[in-house]
CSV table of C-alpha atoms and ligand atoms in Angstrom, one decimal:
chain,number,residue,atom,x,y,z
H,12,MET,CA,20.5,7.3,-12.6
H,13,ILE,CA,20.3,10.4,-10.6
H,14,GLU,CA,19.8,9.8,-6.9
H,15,SER,CA,17.1,12.0,-5.5
H,16,THR,CA,17.3,13.5,-2.0
H,17,PRO,CA,15.6,11.2,0.5
H,18,ARG,CA,12.2,12.4,1.5
H,19,VAL,CA,9.3,11.2,3.6
H,20,ALA,CA,7.0,9.0,1.6
H,21,SER,CA,3.2,9.1,1.6
H,22,VAL,CA,1.0,6.5,3.2
H,23,GLU,CA,-0.1,5.4,-0.3
H,24,GLU,CA,3.5,4.8,-1.4
H,25,ILE,CA,4.3,2.8,1.7
H,26,VAL,CA,1.1,0.8,1.4
H,27,ALA,CA,1.8,0.0,-2.3
H,28,GLU,CA,5.3,-1.2,-1.3
H,29,LEU,CA,3.9,-3.4,1.5
H,30,ARG,CA,1.4,-5.0,-0.9
H,31,ARG,CA,4.1,-5.6,-3.5
H,32,ARG,CA,6.3,-7.6,-1.2
H,33,SER,CA,5.6,-11.1,0.1
H,34,ALA,CA,8.0,-11.4,3.1
H,35,PHE,CA,9.0,-9.0,5.9
H,36,VAL,CA,11.5,-8.8,8.6
H,37,MET,CA,10.4,-6.4,11.4
H,38,VAL,CA,13.6,-4.9,12.9
H,39,SER,CA,13.8,-3.5,16.4
H,40,HIS,CA,16.7,-1.5,17.9
H,41,VAL,CA,19.1,-2.8,20.5
H,42,LYS,CA,18.1,-2.4,24.1
H,43,PRO,CA,14.5,-2.6,22.9
H,44,ASP,CA,11.6,-0.7,24.4
H,45,GLY,CA,7.9,-1.0,24.1
H,46,ASP,CA,7.8,1.4,21.1
H,47,THR,CA,10.3,-0.3,18.8
H,48,LEU,CA,8.9,-3.8,19.6
H,49,GLY,CA,5.2,-2.9,19.8
H,50,ALA,CA,5.3,-1.0,16.5
H,51,GLY,CA,7.0,-3.9,14.7
H,52,LEU,CA,4.6,-6.5,16.2
H,53,ALA,CA,1.5,-4.4,15.3
H,54,LEU,CA,2.6,-4.0,11.7
H,55,GLY,CA,3.7,-7.6,11.6
H,56,LEU,CA,0.4,-8.9,12.9
H,57,ALA,CA,-1.4,-6.7,10.3
H,58,LEU,CA,0.7,-8.0,7.4
H,59,LYS,CA,0.1,-11.6,8.5
H,60,ARG,CA,-3.6,-10.9,8.4
H,61,ILE,CA,-3.3,-10.2,4.7
H,62,GLY,CA,-1.3,-13.3,4.1
H,63,LYS,CA,2.3,-12.1,4.2
H,64,ARG,CA,5.3,-13.9,5.7
H,65,VAL,CA,6.7,-12.0,8.8
H,66,VAL,CA,9.7,-12.5,10.9
H,67,TYR,CA,10.6,-10.4,13.9
H,68,PHE,CA,14.3,-9.6,14.3
H,69,GLN,CA,15.8,-8.1,17.4
H,70,GLN,CA,19.5,-8.5,18.4
H,71,ASP,CA,18.8,-8.4,22.2
H,72,GLY,CA,16.3,-10.7,23.9
H,73,VAL,CA,12.8,-9.4,24.7
H,74,PRO,CA,13.0,-7.6,28.1
H,75,ARG,CA,11.0,-9.2,30.9
H,76,ASN,CA,8.5,-6.4,31.0
H,77,LEU,CA,7.6,-6.8,27.3
H,78,ARG,CA,7.1,-10.5,27.1
H,79,PHE,CA,3.4,-10.2,27.5
H,80,LEU,CA,3.1,-8.5,24.1
H,81,PRO,CA,1.3,-10.7,21.5
H,82,GLU,CA,3.9,-12.6,19.4
H,83,ALA,CA,6.8,-11.6,21.6
H,84,GLN,CA,7.8,-15.2,21.9
H,85,LEU,CA,8.5,-15.3,18.1
H,86,VAL,CA,11.2,-12.6,18.2
H,87,THR,CA,14.6,-13.9,17.2
H,88,ARG,CA,18.1,-12.8,16.4
H,89,ASP,CA,18.6,-15.7,13.9
H,90,LEU,CA,16.9,-15.1,10.6
H,91,PRO,CA,15.6,-18.1,8.6
H,92,ALA,CA,17.8,-19.1,5.6
H,93,ASP,CA,15.0,-19.2,3.1
H,94,LEU,CA,13.8,-15.6,3.0
H,95,PRO,CA,13.2,-14.4,-0.5
H,96,VAL,CA,15.7,-11.9,-2.0
H,97,ASP,CA,13.2,-9.1,-2.1
H,98,THR,CA,12.3,-9.4,1.6
H,99,LEU,CA,11.5,-6.0,3.0
H,100,TYR,CA,13.3,-5.1,6.3
H,101,VAL,CA,11.1,-2.7,8.3
H,102,PHE,CA,13.2,-0.7,10.8
H,103,CYS,CA,11.0,0.6,13.6
H,104,ASP,CA,11.8,3.5,15.9
H,105,MET,CA,15.4,4.2,14.9
H,106,SER,CA,17.0,7.3,13.4
H,107,ASP,CA,19.7,5.1,11.8
H,108,TRP,CA,19.8,1.5,10.7
H,109,ARG,CA,22.9,0.9,12.8
H,110,ARG,CA,20.8,1.0,15.9
H,111,ALA,CA,19.6,-2.5,14.9
H,112,GLY,CA,22.9,-3.9,16.0
H,113,GLU,CA,25.8,-5.6,14.3
H,114,HIS,CA,24.1,-9.0,14.4
H,115,LEU,CA,21.7,-8.0,11.5
H,116,PRO,CA,23.1,-9.3,8.2
H,117,PRO,CA,23.8,-6.6,5.6
H,118,VAL,CA,20.6,-5.3,4.0
H,119,ALA,CA,20.5,-3.4,0.6
H,120,ARG,CA,18.9,0.0,0.8
H,121,GLU,CA,16.4,-1.2,-1.8
H,122,ASN,CA,15.0,-3.5,0.9
H,123,MET,CA,14.9,-1.1,3.8
H,124,LEU,CA,11.8,0.6,5.0
H,125,ASP,CA,12.3,3.2,7.8
H,126,ILE,CA,9.4,3.9,10.1
H,127,ASP,CA,10.1,6.4,12.9
H,128,HIS,CA,9.3,9.5,14.8
H,129,HIS,CA,12.7,10.7,15.9
H,130,LEU,CA,14.1,14.1,15.3
H,131,GLY,CA,17.0,14.0,12.8
H,132,ASN,CA,16.2,10.6,11.3
H,133,SER,CA,18.8,10.0,8.5
H,134,LEU,CA,16.1,8.8,6.0
H,135,PHE,CA,18.2,5.7,5.4
H,136,GLY,CA,15.6,3.5,3.7
H,137,LYS,CA,14.4,3.1,0.1
H,138,LEU,CA,11.2,4.4,1.6
H,139,ASN,CA,11.0,6.5,4.7
H,140,PHE,CA,7.9,7.1,6.8
H,141,VAL,CA,9.0,9.5,9.5
H,142,LEU,CA,6.5,11.6,11.3
H,143,GLU,CA,8.3,13.7,14.0
H,144,SER,CA,5.0,15.0,15.4
H,145,GLU,CA,3.8,11.6,16.4
H,146,CYS,CA,4.2,10.5,20.0
H,147,SER,CA,5.4,7.0,19.2
H,148,THR,CA,6.5,4.9,16.2
H,149,GLY,CA,3.4,2.8,16.9
H,150,THR,CA,1.1,5.8,16.1
H,151,VAL,CA,3.1,6.2,12.9
H,152,VAL,CA,2.3,2.6,12.1
H,153,MET,CA,-1.4,3.4,12.8
H,154,HIS,CA,-1.5,5.5,9.6
H,155,LEU,CA,-0.3,2.5,7.7
H,156,LEU,CA,-2.8,0.1,9.2
H,157,ARG,CA,-5.6,2.5,8.2
H,158,GLY,CA,-4.1,2.7,4.7
H,159,LEU,CA,-3.9,-1.0,4.4
H,160,GLY,CA,-7.5,-1.3,5.6
H,161,VAL,CA,-6.6,-4.1,8.1
H,162,PRO,CA,-9.0,-4.1,11.0
H,163,VAL,CA,-7.4,-3.4,14.4
H,164,ASP,CA,-8.1,-6.4,16.6
H,165,ALA,CA,-7.4,-6.7,20.3
H,166,GLN,CA,-3.8,-8.0,19.8
H,167,ILE,CA,-2.8,-5.2,17.4
H,168,ALA,CA,-4.5,-2.6,19.7
H,169,THR,CA,-2.5,-3.8,22.7
H,170,CYS,CA,0.7,-3.5,20.7
H,171,ILE,CA,-0.1,0.1,19.6
H,172,LEU,CA,-1.3,1.2,23.0
H,173,ALA,CA,1.9,-0.2,24.5
H,174,THR,CA,3.9,2.0,22.1
H,175,ILE,CA,1.9,5.1,23.1
H,176,MET,CA,2.1,4.4,26.9
H,177,THR,CA,5.9,3.6,26.6
H,178,ASP,CA,6.8,6.8,24.8
H,179,THR,CA,4.4,9.1,26.7
H,180,GLY,CA,5.6,7.6,30.0
H,181,GLY,CA,2.1,6.4,30.8
H,182,PHE,CA,0.5,9.6,29.4
H,183,MET,CA,2.7,11.9,31.4
H,184,HIS,CA,5.2,13.4,29.0
H,185,SER,CA,4.6,16.5,26.9
H,186,ASN,CA,4.0,14.4,23.8
H,187,THR,CA,0.7,13.3,25.3
H,188,THR,CA,-1.5,15.2,22.8
H,189,PRO,CA,-5.3,15.1,22.6
H,190,GLU,CA,-4.8,13.0,19.5
H,191,ALA,CA,-2.7,10.5,21.4
H,192,LEU,CA,-5.4,10.2,24.1
H,193,GLU,CA,-8.2,9.9,21.5
H,194,LEU,CA,-6.3,7.1,19.8
H,195,ALA,CA,-5.7,5.4,23.1
H,196,ALA,CA,-9.4,5.5,23.9
H,197,GLU,CA,-10.2,4.0,20.4
H,198,LEU,CA,-7.6,1.2,21.0
H,199,MET,CA,-9.1,0.4,24.4
H,200,ARG,CA,-12.5,0.1,22.8
H,201,LYS,CA,-11.0,-2.4,20.3
H,202,GLY,CA,-9.7,-4.5,23.2
H,203,ALA,CA,-6.3,-3.1,24.1
H,204,ASP,CA,-5.4,-4.4,27.6
H,205,LYS,CA,-4.4,-1.2,29.3
H,206,GLU,CA,-4.3,-2.8,32.7
H,207,GLU,CA,-1.8,-5.4,31.6
H,208,ILE,CA,0.4,-2.8,29.9
H,209,THR,CA,0.3,-0.6,33.0
H,210,ARG,CA,1.2,-3.6,35.3
H,211,GLU,CA,3.9,-5.1,33.1
H,212,ILE,CA,5.6,-2.0,31.8
H,213,PHE,CA,5.2,0.5,34.7
H,214,LEU,CA,4.1,-1.1,38.0
H,215,ARG,CA,5.7,-4.4,38.6
H,216,LYS,CA,9.3,-4.1,39.8
H,217,ARG,CA,11.8,-6.8,41.0
H,218,VAL,CA,13.0,-6.3,44.5
H,219,ALA,CA,16.5,-6.3,43.1
H,220,ALA,CA,15.5,-3.3,40.9
H,221,THR,CA,14.2,-1.4,43.9
H,222,LYS,CA,17.4,-2.1,45.8
H,223,LEU,CA,19.5,-0.9,42.8
H,224,LEU,CA,17.3,2.3,42.6
H,225,GLY,CA,18.4,3.0,46.3
H,226,ARG,CA,22.0,2.8,45.4
H,227,ILE,CA,21.6,5.0,42.3
H,228,ILE,CA,19.8,7.5,44.4
H,229,ASP,CA,22.6,7.4,47.0
H,230,ALA,CA,25.1,8.2,44.2
H,231,MET,CA,23.1,11.2,42.9
H,232,ARG,CA,25.1,14.4,42.3
H,233,PHE,CA,23.7,17.9,41.7
H,234,GLU,CA,25.6,20.5,39.7
H,235,HIS,CA,24.8,24.0,38.2
H,236,GLY,CA,22.9,25.2,41.2
H,237,GLY,CA,20.9,22.0,41.4
H,238,ARG,CA,19.6,22.2,37.8
H,239,TYR,CA,21.6,19.2,36.6
H,240,CYS,CA,21.3,15.8,38.4
H,241,TYR,CA,23.3,12.8,37.4
H,242,SER,CA,24.2,9.4,38.8
H,243,HIS,CA,25.6,6.1,37.6
H,244,VAL,CA,25.3,2.4,37.8
H,245,ASP,CA,28.1,-0.1,37.3
H,246,ASP,CA,28.6,-3.9,37.4
H,247,ALA,CA,29.5,-3.9,41.1
H,248,MET,CA,26.2,-2.2,42.0
H,249,LEU,CA,24.3,-4.8,39.8
H,250,GLU,CA,26.2,-7.6,41.5
H,251,LYS,CA,25.5,-6.4,45.0
H,252,THR,CA,21.8,-6.0,44.4
H,253,GLY,CA,21.2,-8.9,42.0
H,254,ALA,CA,19.7,-6.6,39.4
H,255,ASP,CA,20.6,-6.4,35.7
H,256,GLY,CA,20.7,-3.7,33.0
H,257,GLU,CA,17.0,-4.1,32.3
H,258,ASP,CA,16.3,-2.9,35.8
H,259,THR,CA,17.8,0.5,35.1
H,260,GLU,CA,15.4,1.5,32.3
H,261,ASP,CA,13.3,4.3,33.8
H,262,VAL,CA,15.5,5.3,36.7
H,263,VAL,CA,16.7,8.4,34.9
H,264,ASN,CA,13.1,9.8,35.3
H,265,VAL,CA,13.5,9.7,39.1
H,266,LEU,CA,16.6,11.9,38.7
H,267,LEU,CA,14.7,14.3,36.5
H,268,GLY,CA,11.9,14.4,39.0
H,269,GLN,CA,14.0,15.9,41.8
H,270,GLU,CA,13.0,19.4,42.8
H,271,GLY,CA,14.8,22.1,40.9
H,272,VAL,CA,16.2,19.7,38.3
H,273,ASP,CA,16.1,20.8,34.6
H,274,VAL,CA,18.1,18.0,33.1
H,275,ALA,CA,19.2,14.6,34.3
H,276,ALA,CA,21.7,11.9,33.2
H,277,LEU,CA,22.1,8.3,34.2
H,278,PHE,CA,25.5,6.7,33.2
H,279,LYS,CA,25.4,3.0,32.9
H,280,ALA,CA,28.8,1.4,32.9
H,281,ILE,CA,27.8,-2.2,32.3
H,282,GLU,CA,29.8,-5.0,30.7
H,283,GLY,CA,32.5,-2.8,29.4
H,284,GLU,CA,30.2,-0.2,27.7
H,285,ILE,CA,29.0,3.2,28.9
H,286,ARG,CA,25.4,4.0,27.9
H,287,VAL,CA,24.1,7.4,28.9
H,288,SER,CA,20.4,8.2,29.2
H,289,LEU,CA,19.5,11.9,29.2
H,290,ARG,CA,16.1,13.5,30.1
H,291,SER,CA,15.1,17.1,30.0
H,292,GLY,CA,12.2,19.0,31.6
H,293,GLY,CA,11.8,21.0,28.4
H,294,ARG,CA,14.3,23.9,28.6
H,295,ILE,CA,17.4,22.1,27.2
H,296,ASN,CA,17.4,20.0,24.0
H,297,VAL,CA,19.0,16.7,25.0
H,298,GLN,CA,18.7,15.4,21.5
H,299,ALA,CA,21.2,18.0,20.5
H,300,VAL,CA,23.4,17.1,23.5
H,301,ALA,CA,23.3,13.4,22.6
H,302,GLN,CA,24.0,14.1,18.9
H,303,ARG,CA,27.2,16.0,19.9
H,304,LEU,CA,28.5,12.8,21.3
H,305,GLY,CA,27.3,10.4,18.6
H,306,GLY,CA,23.9,9.6,20.0
H,307,GLY,CA,20.4,10.9,19.4
H,308,GLY,CA,16.7,10.7,20.4
H,309,HIS,CA,14.1,13.4,21.2
H,310,PHE,CA,14.1,16.9,22.6
H,311,ARG,CA,13.3,15.6,26.1
H,312,ALA,CA,14.7,12.1,26.0
H,313,SER,CA,17.9,10.9,24.3
H,314,GLY,CA,20.8,8.5,24.7
H,315,LEU,CA,24.3,7.7,23.6
H,316,THR,CA,27.2,5.3,24.0
H,317,TYR,CA,30.4,6.8,25.3
H,318,VAL,CA,33.8,5.3,24.7
H,319,GLY,CA,36.2,6.1,27.5
H,320,THR,CA,36.2,6.1,31.3
H,321,LEU,CA,33.2,7.0,33.5
H,322,GLU,CA,34.8,10.2,34.7
H,323,GLU,CA,35.5,11.2,31.1
H,324,ALA,CA,31.9,10.5,30.2
H,325,PHE,CA,30.7,12.7,33.1
H,326,SER,CA,32.9,15.6,31.8
H,327,ALA,CA,32.0,15.1,28.1
H,328,VAL,CA,28.2,15.1,28.8
H,329,GLU,CA,28.5,18.1,31.1
H,330,ALA,CA,30.4,20.0,28.5
H,331,ALA,CA,27.8,19.2,25.8
H,332,LEU,CA,25.0,20.2,28.2
H,333,ILE,CA,26.8,23.6,28.8
H,334,VAL,CA,27.0,24.2,25.0
H,335,GLU,CA,23.3,23.5,24.8
H,336,GLY,CA,22.4,26.0,27.4
H,337,LEU,CA,22.8,24.4,30.9
A,6,5GP,P1,17.0,5.7,26.6
A,6,5GP,O1,17.6,6.7,27.5
A,6,5GP,O2,15.6,5.3,27.0
A,6,5GP,O3,17.9,4.6,26.3
A,6,5GP,O4,16.8,6.5,25.2
A,6,5GP,C1,16.0,7.6,25.1
A,6,5GP,C2,15.7,8.0,23.6
A,6,5GP,O5,17.0,8.2,23.0
A,6,5GP,C3,15.1,6.9,22.8
A,6,5GP,O6,14.2,7.6,22.0
A,6,5GP,C4,16.1,6.3,22.0
A,6,5GP,O7,15.7,5.8,20.8
A,6,5GP,C5,17.1,7.4,21.9
A,6,5GP,N1,18.5,6.9,21.9
A,6,5GP,C6,19.1,6.2,23.0
A,6,5GP,N2,20.3,5.9,22.7
A,6,5GP,C7,20.6,6.3,21.4
A,6,5GP,C8,21.7,6.2,20.6
A,6,5GP,O8,22.8,5.6,20.9
A,6,5GP,N3,21.6,6.7,19.3
A,6,5GP,C9,20.5,7.3,18.9
A,6,5GP,N4,20.4,7.8,17.7
A,6,5GP,N5,19.4,7.4,19.7
A,6,5GP,C10,19.4,6.9,20.9
A,7,MN,MN1,9.9,5.7,20.1
């Protein structure tokens, strides 16, 4: 059989595949955010409404700020033993299946559906539904919900609105298109709880998180005439403030927000691993920067894991930024 080049499938092809299968595992990426989880929960809820069996897999626990999402309490890293052999694994919001983590048992390509909006998705599934122009994976899922003809109820609407608000930074980022705002309005009319999403994902902070923010701000450094701002967080800082890795999630945006800054990086040296979050004001493509170092993401928001010392990570990221025009 001749393998054809992977391509992006149509809504009709995906819907036919969803109807054909009886059981589904919705797969979120490690260090989950509101998009990967909200997209999976929304599609999972819709599939349950048409009588399908749905399991939610996520290697890491549900972060505190996402526990309000409908069905979040059902998310597990331990899959049931009695799943049928043709269970479809639906990977949400990841350019490569490896982002699901090493805890996921091996899945045949035949049983992989890839739903995403990242630049440079590797089209790893049997079917791939990747729409790079969409602001979130949840809005990609919306096309499938319409295709399936499942009514969007308040629970599904909350999940999808959470994906939009997560990936647009609460309607602030440049991916906040008129279409995204129109869809958000439609979801609110269907009962999406915008107040709860705002409070849980954006407003409520632990005191420990605010103390940690203070330390990260103290450690800020500015390079290249103040256009590049970076800082770090390590285990000692977490211990001194009582914060944990979850409390570092949106801190990089504070760095990007400093006057004159074009591009920002937060280096997280936590539990023996260095994770780097990159954000751009729009001039430099941080997806390309992250990809040079084995990571990925979007033009203005990307990330990677660095193997080496913190000082080496600082140098490697700065070098990659320079190649990309810093
Ligand atoms: P964050 O800085 O919030 O962890 O990630 C920002 C964006 O980059 C997200 O869209 C995320 O999916 C993507 N990203 C973060 N880390 C990685 C990584 O290690 N590999 C890839 N391919 N994408 C990443
Ligand atoms: Mn996303």
